PDB file of C-alpha atoms in Angstrom:
ATOM      1  CA  UNK A   1      -6.747  14.632  17.030  1.00  0.00           C
ATOM      2  CA  UNK A   2      -6.831  17.319  14.415  1.00  0.00           C
ATOM      3  CA  UNK A   3      -7.313  15.367  11.284  1.00  0.00           C
ATOM      4  CA  UNK A   4      -8.043  11.884   9.737  1.00  0.00           C
ATOM      5  CA  UNK A   5      -5.676   9.427   7.865  1.00  0.00           C
ATOM      6  CA  UNK A   6      -6.320   8.428   4.306  1.00  0.00           C
ATOM      7  CA  UNK A   7      -5.425   5.126   2.637  1.00  0.00           C
ATOM      8  CA  UNK A   8      -2.274   4.918   0.747  1.00  0.00           C
ATOM      9  CA  UNK A   9      -0.935   2.362  -1.842  1.00  0.00           C
ATOM     10  CA  UNK A  10       1.456  -0.425  -1.289  1.00  0.00           C
ATOM     11  CA  UNK A  11       4.019   0.962  -3.592  1.00  0.00           C
ATOM     12  CA  UNK A  12       7.807   1.035  -3.363  1.00  0.00           C
ATOM     13  CA  UNK A  13       7.837   4.716  -4.804  1.00  0.00           C
ATOM     14  CA  UNK A  14       5.141   5.841  -2.342  1.00  0.00           C
ATOM     15  CA  UNK A  15       6.864   4.268   0.696  1.00  0.00           C
ATOM     16  CA  UNK A  16      10.373   5.443  -0.194  1.00  0.00           C
ATOM     17  CA  UNK A  17       9.228   9.004  -0.865  1.00  0.00           C
ATOM     18  CA  UNK A  18       7.240   9.013   2.446  1.00  0.00           C
ATOM     19  CA  UNK A  19      10.151   8.056   4.601  1.00  0.00           C
ATOM     20  CA  UNK A  20      12.384  10.595   2.868  1.00  0.00           C
ATOM     21  CA  UNK A  21       9.893  13.302   3.661  1.00  0.00           C
ATOM     22  CA  UNK A  22       9.990  12.183   7.234  1.00  0.00           C
ATOM     23  CA  UNK A  23      13.815  12.819   7.130  1.00  0.00           C
ATOM     24  CA  UNK A  24      15.129   9.278   6.786  1.00  0.00           C
ATOM     25  CA  UNK A  25      18.452   8.942   4.900  1.00  0.00           C
ATOM     26  CA  UNK A  26      19.730   6.444   2.374  1.00  0.00           C
ATOM     27  CA  UNK A  27      16.700   3.980   2.749  1.00  0.00           C
ATOM     28  CA  UNK A  28      14.389   2.562  -0.028  1.00  0.00           C
ATOM     29  CA  UNK A  29      11.817   0.116  -0.662  1.00  0.00           C
ATOM     30  CA  UNK A  30      11.753  -2.564  -3.290  1.00  0.00           C
ATOM     31  CA  UNK A  31       8.601  -4.655  -4.379  1.00  0.00           C
ATOM     32  CA  UNK A  32       9.189  -8.385  -4.308  1.00  0.00           C
ATOM     33  CA  UNK A  33       7.374 -10.362  -6.897  1.00  0.00           C
ATOM     34  CA  UNK A  34       8.263 -13.985  -5.518  1.00  0.00           C
ATOM     35  CA  UNK A  35       8.925 -15.424  -2.207  1.00  0.00           C
ATOM     36  CA  UNK A  36      12.386 -16.371  -2.819  1.00  0.00           C
ATOM     37  CA  UNK A  37      15.141 -15.796  -0.118  1.00  0.00           C
ATOM     38  CA  UNK A  38      17.738 -14.953  -2.942  1.00  0.00           C
ATOM     39  CA  UNK A  39      15.688 -11.871  -3.809  1.00  0.00           C
ATOM     40  CA  UNK A  40      16.041 -10.639  -0.333  1.00  0.00           C
ATOM     41  CA  UNK A  41      19.658 -11.496  -0.098  1.00  0.00           C
ATOM     42  CA  UNK A  42      20.501  -9.529  -3.115  1.00  0.00           C
ATOM     43  CA  UNK A  43      19.123  -6.438  -1.231  1.00  0.00           C
ATOM     44  CA  UNK A  44      21.394  -6.719   1.810  1.00  0.00           C
ATOM     45  CA  UNK A  45      21.800  -4.782   3.949  1.00  0.00           C
ATOM     46  CA  UNK A  46      18.050  -5.495   4.445  1.00  0.00           C
ATOM     47  CA  UNK A  47      16.202  -3.803   7.377  1.00  0.00           C
ATOM     48  CA  UNK A  48      12.789  -5.569   7.299  1.00  0.00           C
ATOM     49  CA  UNK A  49       9.757  -6.198   5.139  1.00  0.00           C
ATOM     50  CA  UNK A  50       6.174  -4.777   5.074  1.00  0.00           C
ATOM     51  CA  UNK A  51       3.441  -7.404   4.116  1.00  0.00           C
ATOM     52  CA  UNK A  52       0.012  -6.478   2.849  1.00  0.00           C
ATOM     53  CA  UNK A  53      -2.680  -9.059   3.081  1.00  0.00           C
ATOM     54  CA  UNK A  54      -6.478  -9.447   3.145  1.00  0.00           C
ATOM     55  CA  UNK A  55      -7.592  -9.236   6.773  1.00  0.00           C
ATOM     56  CA  UNK A  56      -9.448 -12.455   7.734  1.00  0.00           C
ATOM     57  CA  UNK A  57     -12.725 -11.627   9.617  1.00  0.00           C
ATOM     58  CA  UNK A  58     -13.969 -15.354   9.724  1.00  0.00           C
ATOM     59  CA  UNK A  59     -10.810 -16.917  11.342  1.00  0.00           C
ATOM     60  CA  UNK A  60      -8.694 -14.743  13.656  1.00  0.00           C
ATOM     61  CA  UNK A  61      -4.882 -14.976  13.328  1.00  0.00           C
ATOM     62  CA  UNK A  62      -4.483 -14.695  17.050  1.00  0.00           C
ATOM     63  CA  UNK A  63      -6.476 -15.197  20.176  1.00  0.00           C
ATOM     64  CA  UNK A  64      -5.608 -14.222  23.851  1.00  0.00           C
ATOM     65  CA  UNK A  65      -3.910 -17.611  24.114  1.00  0.00           C
ATOM     66  CA  UNK A  66      -1.442 -16.740  21.263  1.00  0.00           C
ATOM     67  CA  UNK A  67      -0.980 -16.446  17.480  1.00  0.00           C
ATOM     68  CA  UNK A  68      -1.393 -19.356  14.975  1.00  0.00           C
ATOM     69  CA  UNK A  69       2.301 -18.894  14.302  1.00  0.00           C
ATOM     70  CA  UNK A  70       4.993 -17.745  16.798  1.00  0.00           C
ATOM     71  CA  UNK A  71       4.385 -16.447  20.300  1.00  0.00           C
ATOM     72  CA  UNK A  72       3.596 -13.199  21.964  1.00  0.00           C
ATOM     73  CA  UNK A  73       6.517 -11.615  23.676  1.00  0.00           C
ATOM     74  CA  UNK A  74       4.950  -9.038  26.000  1.00  0.00           C
ATOM     75  CA  UNK A  75       8.222  -8.061  27.456  1.00  0.00           C
ATOM     76  CA  UNK A  76       9.721  -7.204  24.145  1.00  0.00           C
ATOM     77  CA  UNK A  77       7.900  -3.840  24.083  1.00  0.00           C
ATOM     78  CA  UNK A  78      10.202  -2.549  26.713  1.00  0.00           C
ATOM     79  CA  UNK A  79      13.319  -2.799  24.514  1.00  0.00           C
ATOM     80  CA  UNK A  80      11.923  -2.543  20.903  1.00  0.00           C
ATOM     81  CA  UNK A  81       9.523  -0.044  19.306  1.00  0.00           C
ATOM     82  CA  UNK A  82       6.031  -1.516  19.054  1.00  0.00           C
ATOM     83  CA  UNK A  83       2.929   0.632  18.895  1.00  0.00           C
ATOM     84  CA  UNK A  84      -0.659  -0.351  19.053  1.00  0.00           C
ATOM     85  CA  UNK A  85      -2.761   0.753  16.140  1.00  0.00           C
ATOM     86  CA  UNK A  86      -5.350   3.224  17.402  1.00  0.00           C
ATOM     87  CA  UNK A  87      -6.764   4.702  14.289  1.00  0.00           C
ATOM     88  CA  UNK A  88      -8.075   3.390  10.963  1.00  0.00           C
ATOM     89  CA  UNK A  89      -5.874   3.756   7.686  1.00  0.00           C
ATOM     90  CA  UNK A  90      -2.608   4.504   9.619  1.00  0.00           C
ATOM     91  CA  UNK A  91      -1.401   0.868   9.352  1.00  0.00           C
ATOM     92  CA  UNK A  92       0.824   1.456   6.346  1.00  0.00           C
ATOM     93  CA  UNK A  93       3.018   4.157   7.947  1.00  0.00           C
ATOM     94  CA  UNK A  94       2.854   2.389  11.297  1.00  0.00           C
ATOM     95  CA  UNK A  95       4.288  -0.804   9.742  1.00  0.00           C
ATOM     96  CA  UNK A  96       7.146   1.047   8.039  1.00  0.00           C
ATOM     97  CA  UNK A  97       7.790   2.955  11.291  1.00  0.00           C
ATOM     98  CA  UNK A  98       7.865  -0.330  13.119  1.00  0.00           C
ATOM     99  CA  UNK A  99      11.090  -1.326  11.051  1.00  0.00           C
ATOM    100  CA  UNK A 100      12.636   2.093  11.118  1.00  0.00           C
ATOM    101  CA  UNK A 101      12.401   2.684  14.767  1.00  0.00           C
ATOM    102  CA  UNK A 102      14.086  -0.522  15.464  1.00  0.00           C
ATOM    103  CA  UNK A 103      16.999   0.183  12.985  1.00  0.00           C
ATOM    104  CA  UNK A 104      18.445   3.286  14.509  1.00  0.00           C
ATOM    105  CA  UNK A 105      21.883   1.609  14.911  1.00  0.00           C
ATOM    106  CA  UNK A 106      22.024   1.212  11.176  1.00  0.00           C
ATOM    107  CA  UNK A 107      19.694   3.994   9.728  1.00  0.00           C
ATOM    108  CA  UNK A 108      19.773   7.599  10.001  1.00  0.00           C
ATOM    109  CA  UNK A 109      16.072   8.288  10.778  1.00  0.00           C
ATOM    110  CA  UNK A 110      16.515  11.969  10.898  1.00  0.00           C
ATOM    111  CA  UNK A 111      16.232  14.404  13.947  1.00  0.00           C
ATOM    112  CA  UNK A 112      12.372  14.536  14.023  1.00  0.00           C
ATOM    113  CA  UNK A 113      12.032  10.857  13.977  1.00  0.00           C
ATOM    114  CA  UNK A 114      14.792  10.468  16.616  1.00  0.00           C
ATOM    115  CA  UNK A 115      12.884  12.895  18.838  1.00  0.00           C
ATOM    116  CA  UNK A 116       9.608  10.962  18.376  1.00  0.00           C
ATOM    117  CA  UNK A 117      11.283   7.702  19.170  1.00  0.00           C
ATOM    118  CA  UNK A 118      12.981   9.145  22.305  1.00  0.00           C
ATOM    119  CA  UNK A 119       9.506  10.640  23.489  1.00  0.00           C
ATOM    120  CA  UNK A 120       7.619   7.307  22.938  1.00  0.00           C
ATOM    121  CA  UNK A 121       9.839   4.686  23.907  1.00  0.00           C
ATOM    122  CA  UNK A 122       9.052   5.476  27.653  1.00  0.00           C
ATOM    123  CA  UNK A 123       5.322   5.002  26.985  1.00  0.00           C
ATOM    124  CA  UNK A 124       3.347   1.606  26.801  1.00  0.00           C
ATOM    125  CA  UNK A 125       2.410   0.541  23.313  1.00  0.00           C
ATOM    126  CA  UNK A 126      -1.136   1.924  23.426  1.00  0.00           C
ATOM    127  CA  UNK A 127       0.136   5.370  24.124  1.00  0.00           C
ATOM    128  CA  UNK A 128       2.810   5.112  21.533  1.00  0.00           C
ATOM    129  CA  UNK A 129      -0.021   4.393  19.113  1.00  0.00           C
ATOM    130  CA  UNK A 130      -1.837   7.426  20.193  1.00  0.00           C
ATOM    131  CA  UNK A 131       1.309   9.520  19.874  1.00  0.00           C
ATOM    132  CA  UNK A 132       1.844   8.369  16.475  1.00  0.00           C
ATOM    133  CA  UNK A 133      -1.798   8.948  15.331  1.00  0.00           C
ATOM    134  CA  UNK A 134      -1.676  12.440  16.748  1.00  0.00           C
ATOM    135  CA  UNK A 135       1.618  13.407  15.045  1.00  0.00           C
ATOM    136  CA  UNK A 136       0.795  16.264  12.651  1.00  0.00           C
ATOM    137  CA  UNK A 137       4.147  15.731  10.847  1.00  0.00           C
ATOM    138  CA  UNK A 138       3.606  11.912  10.266  1.00  0.00           C
ATOM    139  CA  UNK A 139      -0.083  12.361   9.432  1.00  0.00           C
ATOM    140  CA  UNK A 140       0.379  15.181   6.987  1.00  0.00           C
ATOM    141  CA  UNK A 141       3.471  13.369   5.188  1.00  0.00           C
ATOM    142  CA  UNK A 142       1.273  10.018   5.114  1.00  0.00           C
ATOM    143  CA  UNK A 143      -1.782  11.803   3.750  1.00  0.00           C
ATOM    144  CA  UNK A 144       0.345  13.744   0.961  1.00  0.00           C
ATOM    145  CA  UNK A 145       0.657  10.271  -0.708  1.00  0.00           C
ATOM    146  CA  UNK A 146      -3.038   9.459  -0.852  1.00  0.00           C
ATOM    147  CA  UNK A 147      -4.669   9.561  -4.186  1.00  0.00           C
ATOM    148  CA  UNK A 148      -6.794  12.653  -5.026  1.00  0.00           C
ATOM    149  CA  UNK A 149     -10.450  11.776  -4.609  1.00  0.00           C
ATOM    150  CA  UNK A 150     -12.488  14.708  -6.270  1.00  0.00           C
ATOM    151  CA  UNK A 151     -15.712  12.847  -6.235  1.00  0.00           C
ATOM    152  CA  UNK A 152     -17.580  11.569  -3.122  1.00  0.00           C
ATOM    153  CA  UNK A 153     -19.949   8.830  -3.431  1.00  0.00           C
ATOM    154  CA  UNK A 154     -22.930   9.616  -1.459  1.00  0.00           C
ATOM    155  CA  UNK A 155     -25.004   6.745  -2.563  1.00  0.00           C
ATOM    156  CA  UNK A 156     -25.836   4.137  -0.071  1.00  0.00           C
ATOM    157  CA  UNK A 157     -23.630   0.949  -0.585  1.00  0.00           C
ATOM    158  CA  UNK A 158     -25.345  -2.372  -0.820  1.00  0.00           C
ATOM    159  CA  UNK A 159     -24.373  -5.943  -1.151  1.00  0.00           C
ATOM    160  CA  UNK A 160     -21.330  -7.691   0.242  1.00  0.00           C
ATOM    161  CA  UNK A 161     -19.041  -5.565   2.433  1.00  0.00           C
ATOM    162  CA  UNK A 162     -15.620  -4.597   0.869  1.00  0.00           C
ATOM    163  CA  UNK A 163     -12.542  -6.722   1.804  1.00  0.00           C
ATOM    164  CA  UNK A 164     -10.373  -5.071   4.432  1.00  0.00           C
ATOM    165  CA  UNK A 165      -6.460  -5.170   3.928  1.00  0.00           C
ATOM    166  CA  UNK A 166      -3.799  -4.566   6.529  1.00  0.00           C
ATOM    167  CA  UNK A 167      -0.109  -3.923   6.639  1.00  0.00           C
ATOM    168  CA  UNK A 168       2.317  -5.464   9.164  1.00  0.00           C
ATOM    169  CA  UNK A 169       6.143  -5.567   9.542  1.00  0.00           C
ATOM    170  CA  UNK A 170       8.707  -8.211   9.990  1.00  0.00           C
ATOM    171  CA  UNK A 171      12.232  -7.360  11.178  1.00  0.00           C
ATOM    172  CA  UNK A 172      15.132  -9.035  13.070  1.00  0.00           C
ATOM    173  CA  UNK A 173      15.757  -7.376  16.335  1.00  0.00           C
ATOM    174  CA  UNK A 174      18.004  -8.363  19.286  1.00  0.00           C
ATOM    175  CA  UNK A 175      18.667 -11.776  17.679  1.00  0.00           C
ATOM    176  CA  UNK A 176      14.928 -12.435  17.223  1.00  0.00           C
ATOM    177  CA  UNK A 177      12.510 -12.358  14.274  1.00  0.00           C
ATOM    178  CA  UNK A 178       9.595 -10.145  15.128  1.00  0.00           C
ATOM    179  CA  UNK A 179       6.136  -9.698  13.611  1.00  0.00           C
ATOM    180  CA  UNK A 180       4.991  -6.233  14.458  1.00  0.00           C
ATOM    181  CA  UNK A 181       1.259  -5.815  14.069  1.00  0.00           C
ATOM    182  CA  UNK A 182      -0.529  -2.927  15.822  1.00  0.00           C
ATOM    183  CA  UNK A 183      -3.811  -4.776  15.946  1.00  0.00           C
ATOM    184  CA  UNK A 184      -2.037  -7.435  18.244  1.00  0.00           C
ATOM    185  CA  UNK A 185      -1.465  -7.043  21.933  1.00  0.00           C
ATOM    186  CA  UNK A 186       2.296  -7.542  21.771  1.00  0.00           C
ATOM    187  CA  UNK A 187       5.183  -8.155  19.162  1.00  0.00           C
ATOM    188  CA  UNK A 188       5.004 -11.955  17.931  1.00  0.00           C
ATOM    189  CA  UNK A 189       8.391 -13.681  18.098  1.00  0.00           C
ATOM    190  CA  UNK A 190       9.204 -16.194  15.515  1.00  0.00           C
ATOM    191  CA  UNK A 191      12.418 -17.440  17.183  1.00  0.00           C
ATOM    192  CA  UNK A 192      15.978 -16.826  16.968  1.00  0.00           C
ATOM    193  CA  UNK A 193      17.128 -14.927  13.894  1.00  0.00           C
ATOM    194  CA  UNK A 194      20.276 -13.082  12.833  1.00  0.00           C
ATOM    195  CA  UNK A 195      20.556 -10.388  10.174  1.00  0.00           C
ATOM    196  CA  UNK A 196      21.910 -13.029   7.764  1.00  0.00           C
ATOM    197  CA  UNK A 197      19.245 -15.527   8.561  1.00  0.00           C
ATOM    198  CA  UNK A 198      16.485 -13.069   8.134  1.00  0.00           C
ATOM    199  CA  UNK A 199      15.801 -13.528   4.390  1.00  0.00           C
ATOM    200  CA  UNK A 200      15.249 -17.337   4.649  1.00  0.00           C
ATOM    201  CA  UNK A 201      13.459 -17.226   8.036  1.00  0.00           C
ATOM    202  CA  UNK A 202      10.886 -14.526   7.158  1.00  0.00           C
ATOM    203  CA  UNK A 203      10.113 -16.301   3.808  1.00  0.00           C
ATOM    204  CA  UNK A 204       9.272 -19.428   5.767  1.00  0.00           C
ATOM    205  CA  UNK A 205       7.032 -17.390   8.150  1.00  0.00           C
ATOM    206  CA  UNK A 206       5.249 -15.672   5.169  1.00  0.00           C
ATOM    207  CA  UNK A 207       4.894 -18.893   3.207  1.00  0.00           C
ATOM    208  CA  UNK A 208       2.970 -20.533   6.200  1.00  0.00           C
ATOM    209  CA  UNK A 209       0.814 -17.458   6.601  1.00  0.00           C
ATOM    210  CA  UNK A 210      -0.218 -17.364   2.924  1.00  0.00           C
ATOM    211  CA  UNK A 211      -0.892 -21.181   3.009  1.00  0.00           C
ATOM    212  CA  UNK A 212      -3.783 -20.489   5.377  1.00  0.00           C
ATOM    213  CA  UNK A 213      -5.723 -18.734   2.535  1.00  0.00           C
ATOM    214  CA  UNK A 214      -7.688 -20.384  -0.217  1.00  0.00           C
ATOM    215  CA  UNK A 215      -5.399 -21.116  -3.265  1.00  0.00           C
ATOM    216  CA  UNK A 216      -7.411 -18.604  -5.154  1.00  0.00           C
ATOM    217  CA  UNK A 217      -6.365 -15.638  -2.983  1.00  0.00           C
ATOM    218  CA  UNK A 218      -3.467 -13.865  -4.549  1.00  0.00           C
ATOM    219  CA  UNK A 219      -3.942 -10.314  -3.198  1.00  0.00           C
ATOM    220  CA  UNK A 220      -0.729 -10.069  -1.334  1.00  0.00           C
ATOM    221  CA  UNK A 221       2.085  -7.511  -1.519  1.00  0.00           C
ATOM    222  CA  UNK A 222       5.491  -7.559  -0.085  1.00  0.00           C
ATOM    223  CA  UNK A 223       7.993  -4.614   0.084  1.00  0.00           C
ATOM    224  CA  UNK A 224      11.469  -4.890   1.305  1.00  0.00           C
ATOM    225  CA  UNK A 225      13.161  -2.109   3.174  1.00  0.00           C
ATOM    226  CA  UNK A 226      16.826  -1.901   2.318  1.00  0.00           C
ATOM    227  CA  UNK A 227      19.741   0.485   1.928  1.00  0.00           C
ATOM    228  CA  UNK A 228      19.370   2.916  -0.965  1.00  0.00           C
ATOM    229  CA  UNK A 229      20.701   0.999  -4.060  1.00  0.00           C
ATOM    230  CA  UNK A 230      22.277   4.163  -5.308  1.00  0.00           C
ATOM    231  CA  UNK A 231      24.677   4.146  -2.398  1.00  0.00           C
ATOM    232  CA  UNK A 232      25.753   0.667  -3.278  1.00  0.00           C
ATOM    233  CA  UNK A 233      26.106   1.608  -6.916  1.00  0.00           C
ATOM    234  CA  UNK A 234      28.290   4.460  -5.944  1.00  0.00           C
ATOM    235  CA  UNK A 235      30.458   2.376  -3.609  1.00  0.00           C
ATOM    236  CA  UNK A 236      31.214  -0.290  -6.285  1.00  0.00           C
ATOM    237  CA  UNK A 237      31.367   2.059  -9.218  1.00  0.00           C
ATOM    238  CA  UNK A 238      28.502   0.252 -10.891  1.00  0.00           C
ATOM    239  CA  UNK A 239      27.389   2.971 -13.456  1.00  0.00           C
ATOM    240  CA  UNK A 240      24.705   0.803 -14.998  1.00  0.00           C
ATOM    241  CA  UNK A 241      22.980   0.156 -11.508  1.00  0.00           C
ATOM    242  CA  UNK A 242      23.276   3.726 -10.764  1.00  0.00           C
ATOM    243  CA  UNK A 243      21.687   5.031 -14.005  1.00  0.00           C
ATOM    244  CA  UNK A 244      18.833   2.399 -13.499  1.00  0.00           C
ATOM    245  CA  UNK A 245      18.132   3.543  -9.964  1.00  0.00           C
ATOM    246  CA  UNK A 246      18.185   7.189 -10.896  1.00  0.00           C
ATOM    247  CA  UNK A 247      15.748   6.515 -13.648  1.00  0.00           C
ATOM    248  CA  UNK A 248      13.546   4.652 -11.231  1.00  0.00           C
ATOM    249  CA  UNK A 249      13.470   7.558  -8.829  1.00  0.00           C
ATOM    250  CA  UNK A 250      12.536   9.934 -11.639  1.00  0.00           C
ATOM    251  CA  UNK A 251       9.640   7.600 -12.542  1.00  0.00           C
ATOM    252  CA  UNK A 252       8.577   7.450  -8.757  1.00  0.00           C
ATOM    253  CA  UNK A 253       8.638  11.326  -8.613  1.00  0.00           C
ATOM    254  CA  UNK A 254       6.360  11.487 -11.767  1.00  0.00           C
ATOM    255  CA  UNK A 255       3.896   8.826 -10.538  1.00  0.00           C
ATOM    256  CA  UNK A 256       3.772  10.479  -7.047  1.00  0.00           C
ATOM    257  CA  UNK A 257       2.912  13.774  -8.719  1.00  0.00           C
ATOM    258  CA  UNK A 258       0.070  12.226 -10.632  1.00  0.00           C
ATOM    259  CA  UNK A 259      -1.278  10.670  -7.361  1.00  0.00           C
ATOM    260  CA  UNK A 260      -1.567  14.168  -5.817  1.00  0.00           C
ATOM    261  CA  UNK A 261      -3.065  15.875  -8.723  1.00  0.00           C
ATOM    262  CA  UNK A 262      -6.811  16.419  -9.268  1.00  0.00           C
ATOM    263  CA  UNK A 263      -7.528  16.019 -13.045  1.00  0.00           C
ATOM    264  CA  UNK A 264     -11.080  17.026 -12.937  1.00  0.00           C
ATOM    265  CA  UNK A 265     -10.395  20.571 -14.028  1.00  0.00           C
ATOM    266  CA  UNK A 266      -8.177  19.389 -16.898  1.00  0.00           C
ATOM    267  CA  UNK A 267     -10.774  16.976 -18.030  1.00  0.00           C
ATOM    268  CA  UNK A 268     -13.499  19.660 -17.959  1.00  0.00           C
ATOM    269  CA  UNK A 269     -11.362  21.950 -20.096  1.00  0.00           C
ATOM    270  CA  UNK A 270     -10.624  19.085 -22.570  1.00  0.00           C
ATOM    271  CA  UNK A 271     -14.320  18.549 -22.767  1.00  0.00           C
ATOM    272  CA  UNK A 272     -15.174  22.241 -23.389  1.00  0.00           C
ATOM    273  CA  UNK A 273     -12.500  22.297 -26.127  1.00  0.00           C
ATOM    274  CA  UNK A 274     -14.143  19.204 -27.944  1.00  0.00           C
ATOM    275  CA  UNK A 275     -17.523  20.829 -27.586  1.00  0.00           C
ATOM    276  CA  UNK A 276     -16.325  24.089 -29.055  1.00  0.00           C
ATOM    277  CA  UNK A 277     -14.592  22.258 -31.900  1.00  0.00           C
ATOM    278  CA  UNK A 278     -17.798  20.427 -32.734  1.00  0.00           C
ATOM    279  CA  UNK A 279     -19.841  23.636 -32.675  1.00  0.00           C
ATOM    280  CA  UNK A 280     -17.353  25.399 -35.067  1.00  0.00           C
ATOM    281  CA  UNK A 281     -17.296  22.311 -37.261  1.00  0.00           C
ATOM    282  CA  UNK A 282     -20.923  22.105 -38.045  1.00  0.00           C
ATOM    283  CA  UNK A 283     -22.919  24.380 -35.677  1.00  0.00           C
ATOM    284  CA  UNK A 284     -25.508  23.290 -33.227  1.00  0.00           C
ATOM    285  CA  UNK A 285     -27.058  20.651 -35.529  1.00  0.00           C
ATOM    286  CA  UNK A 286     -23.809  18.796 -35.854  1.00  0.00           C
ATOM    287  CA  UNK A 287     -23.137  18.938 -32.138  1.00  0.00           C
ATOM    288  CA  UNK A 288     -26.723  17.430 -31.432  1.00  0.00           C
ATOM    289  CA  UNK A 289     -26.056  14.691 -33.903  1.00  0.00           C
ATOM    290  CA  UNK A 290     -22.751  13.891 -32.307  1.00  0.00           C
ATOM    291  CA  UNK A 291     -24.173  13.624 -28.779  1.00  0.00           C
ATOM    292  CA  UNK A 292     -27.117  11.491 -30.135  1.00  0.00           C
ATOM    293  CA  UNK A 293     -24.765   9.135 -31.885  1.00  0.00           C
ATOM    294  CA  UNK A 294     -22.595   8.868 -28.553  1.00  0.00           C
ATOM    295  CA  UNK A 295     -25.710   8.020 -26.561  1.00  0.00           C
ATOM    296  CA  UNK A 296     -26.785   5.371 -28.973  1.00  0.00           C
ATOM    297  CA  UNK A 297     -23.311   3.724 -29.017  1.00  0.00           C
ATOM    298  CA  UNK A 298     -23.442   3.734 -25.143  1.00  0.00           C
ATOM    299  CA  UNK A 299     -26.991   2.084 -25.115  1.00  0.00           C
ATOM    300  CA  UNK A 300     -25.732  -0.635 -27.580  1.00  0.00           C
ATOM    301  CA  UNK A 301     -22.652  -1.249 -25.539  1.00  0.00           C
ATOM    302  CA  UNK A 302     -24.576  -1.629 -22.223  1.00  0.00           C
ATOM    303  CA  UNK A 303     -27.116  -4.037 -23.940  1.00  0.00           C
ATOM    304  CA  UNK A 304     -24.190  -6.065 -25.298  1.00  0.00           C
ATOM    305  CA  UNK A 305     -22.541  -6.186 -21.843  1.00  0.00           C
ATOM    306  CA  UNK A 306     -25.842  -7.506 -20.366  1.00  0.00           C
ATOM    307  CA  UNK A 307     -26.056 -10.252 -22.857  1.00  0.00           C
ATOM    308  CA  UNK A 308     -22.420 -11.108 -22.238  1.00  0.00           C
ATOM    309  CA  UNK A 309     -21.337 -10.552 -25.732  1.00  0.00           C
ATOM    310  CA  UNK A 310     -17.705  -9.865 -24.706  1.00  0.00           C
ATOM    311  CA  UNK A 311     -15.567  -6.892 -25.758  1.00  0.00           C
ATOM    312  CA  UNK A 312     -17.663  -4.015 -27.256  1.00  0.00           C
ATOM    313  CA  UNK A 313     -16.678  -0.692 -28.720  1.00  0.00           C
ATOM    314  CA  UNK A 314     -17.532   1.998 -26.232  1.00  0.00           C
ATOM    315  CA  UNK A 315     -17.016   4.670 -29.028  1.00  0.00           C
TER     316      UNK A 315
END
């Protein structure tokens, strides 16, 4: 493989722009705040959902005997797109492709993704995962949405290990509700499910899964994959919805540009400008006094924080 995969955010704007850059047409993501089937129903036609959760290391979700909920469907991989996850940090893109690659009857996934699907469907899941991980196109598009990290922490980490998070997909395929998780040996079937039943049935599955965590655990995220809402607005002549969605797209474009940008150079220029202004204002003596006062305020703030004095002025 010619390069690594970076982590990306579970964000509707990121995921929408990512699939558009892969050539997918008229599809978007919407973030869901509550587990209410009516919220999903309002997004029909709905293709699937992407679920982000803390990966449990102390109590596995599945064993060779089967998962805690649903059942392994080993034969399903012959008819639906399911790829094993073979590399770290690729699970976000792998989850969204798990939905898209199973919706080719309803979604225009573009020429390159059609070719990729045609090439990989004849392979077993582990080789599909290898093909995905080694795709220059998919990796480069994925990495283009990673946050810029100008600083590398070379210090040795100590203390408790960081929590790991994982993306998986849920989608109705061939009359069944499938959970597609590349870390599992096969698709997990949650029983019969039509397109119309999907909103209520997937909410039931997600509620059972979340209930296995402590009540204090709230770090979950759910993104719904649906048809571009601008298409609906145009079909129904809903000018208000169209304006709202166009505004949302402009916001996403701006936010994604910020994610890609390295602001270290900008911050350096601002700092140099402040220093020059201080020197012109009162010379070296005024500059030295300003630095000394700033350091004193910082020391005072650090002492207050250690005492637990609450909010302090960092100057």
